[in-house]
Amino acid sequence: MTALPSTTHIRLELKGPVLHLWLNRPEIRNALSRQMTDDIAATFAAIRDDRAMRIVIIRGAGGTFCAGGDLKNMAVSGAAPQPGAPDDLIEGNLRFGRMLQAINSAPQAIIAAVEGHAMGGGIGFASVADVTIAAPDAMFQMSEVRFGIVPAAISPFVVRRIGLTAARRFGVSGARLTAREAAAVGLAHIAAPDKAAFEAEIIVATDQILKCAPGAVAETKMLMLAAAEATPITELLGRAALSFAAAVRGAEGQEGTRAFVEKRAPQWVVKSS
């Protein structure tokens, strides 16, 4: 198992093949910081090639998911840089966008468990998860325009998640979505009716994924992301056929098909702890 990085603005809890990643600035509703971005990026870089790490569950400490960017910090860092000096605002936004892409393209399955506010960058996390589960008190909002800011890094991921029409509506209005409304437009997959059901849905999703072969999960994500990025269909079908043949002939495919014939669970099936 890969050694996890030391972090300060996130908390990592490893339980078997499942990594629980907690956004950990509860005193300011888990607002984003450069350190949080760097902590998350370092974590996903560390686990990228570790197939023993099968699921990452992203949550917010203190009962809220993520309040978006730290506006107080932005208010004091908005001055233009000196000529020739690096622009911290540009670099910071690029850093956050690249971190979201690292989550989006991670070979592990990603679950976002959203309680309380998911604003600004918090919607970014929800948009790059494979399974997004919303608690009954979850509230989603592209709030940037209300503060004269642009939802820059998250917009490509939101558009790919819910489509241009819905993204434009929420991007230009800053409208709030309840858990049910977020599920209706596809931002969330499940809107839990109460907190007990919310926790139960996280376990259900985790156990479902742990019944699946990790290599097959990673390859499936790669093909689906390529399709979403408008890879020409002829090229995509060729890649898909190669992936299919490699999977059938590989260790996972051989184990999975033998397990089916022998009426037993494949070796990779485990229960969440």
Tab-separated table of N, CA, C and O in Angstrom, residues 17 70 121 128 138 144 151 195 207 245 267:
chain	number	residue	atom	x	y	z
A	17	PRO	N	-9.225	-0.942	1.657
A	17	PRO	CA	-9.023	-0.381	0.322
A	17	PRO	C	-9.731	0.953	0.101
A	17	PRO	O	-9.786	1.448	-1.025
A	70	ASP	N	-11.773	30.959	-0.297
A	70	ASP	CA	-11.640	31.788	0.899
A	70	ASP	C	-11.697	33.252	0.475
A	70	ASP	O	-10.697	33.843	0.060
A	121	GLY	N	-16.110	26.104	-5.435
A	121	GLY	CA	-15.234	24.953	-5.620
A	121	GLY	C	-15.797	23.671	-5.062
A	121	GLY	O	-15.433	22.580	-5.510
A	128	VAL	N	-16.726	16.109	-10.163
A	128	VAL	CA	-15.707	15.171	-10.649
A	128	VAL	C	-15.774	13.826	-9.932
A	128	VAL	O	-14.930	12.958	-10.177
A	138	ALA	N	-28.015	19.289	2.240
A	138	ALA	CA	-27.050	19.750	1.239
A	138	ALA	C	-27.623	20.910	0.432
A	138	ALA	O	-28.800	20.912	0.061
A	144	GLU	N	-20.073	32.254	-7.160
A	144	GLU	CA	-19.015	33.206	-7.485
A	144	GLU	C	-19.536	34.538	-8.020
A	144	GLU	O	-19.069	35.623	-7.618
A	151	PRO	N	-16.719	31.606	-11.900
A	151	PRO	CA	-16.500	30.195	-11.559
A	151	PRO	C	-15.605	29.535	-12.602
A	151	PRO	O	-16.035	28.657	-13.357
A	195	LYS	N	-30.405	11.839	7.545
A	195	LYS	CA	-28.981	11.608	7.779
A	195	LYS	C	-28.639	10.128	7.867
A	195	LYS	O	-27.571	9.695	7.415
A	207	ASP	N	-19.846	-0.594	-0.988
A	207	ASP	CA	-19.905	-2.049	-1.141
A	207	ASP	C	-20.167	-2.460	-2.595
A	207	ASP	O	-19.646	-3.484	-3.064
A	245	ALA	N	-10.472	-6.767	-25.036
A	245	ALA	CA	-9.685	-7.988	-25.236
A	245	ALA	C	-8.646	-8.156	-24.134
A	245	ALA	O	-8.448	-9.264	-23.596
A	267	GLN	N	-12.099	-12.887	-6.261
A	267	GLN	CA	-11.169	-12.633	-5.158
A	267	GLN	C	-11.139	-11.176	-4.713
A	267	GLN	O	-10.788	-10.897	-3.569
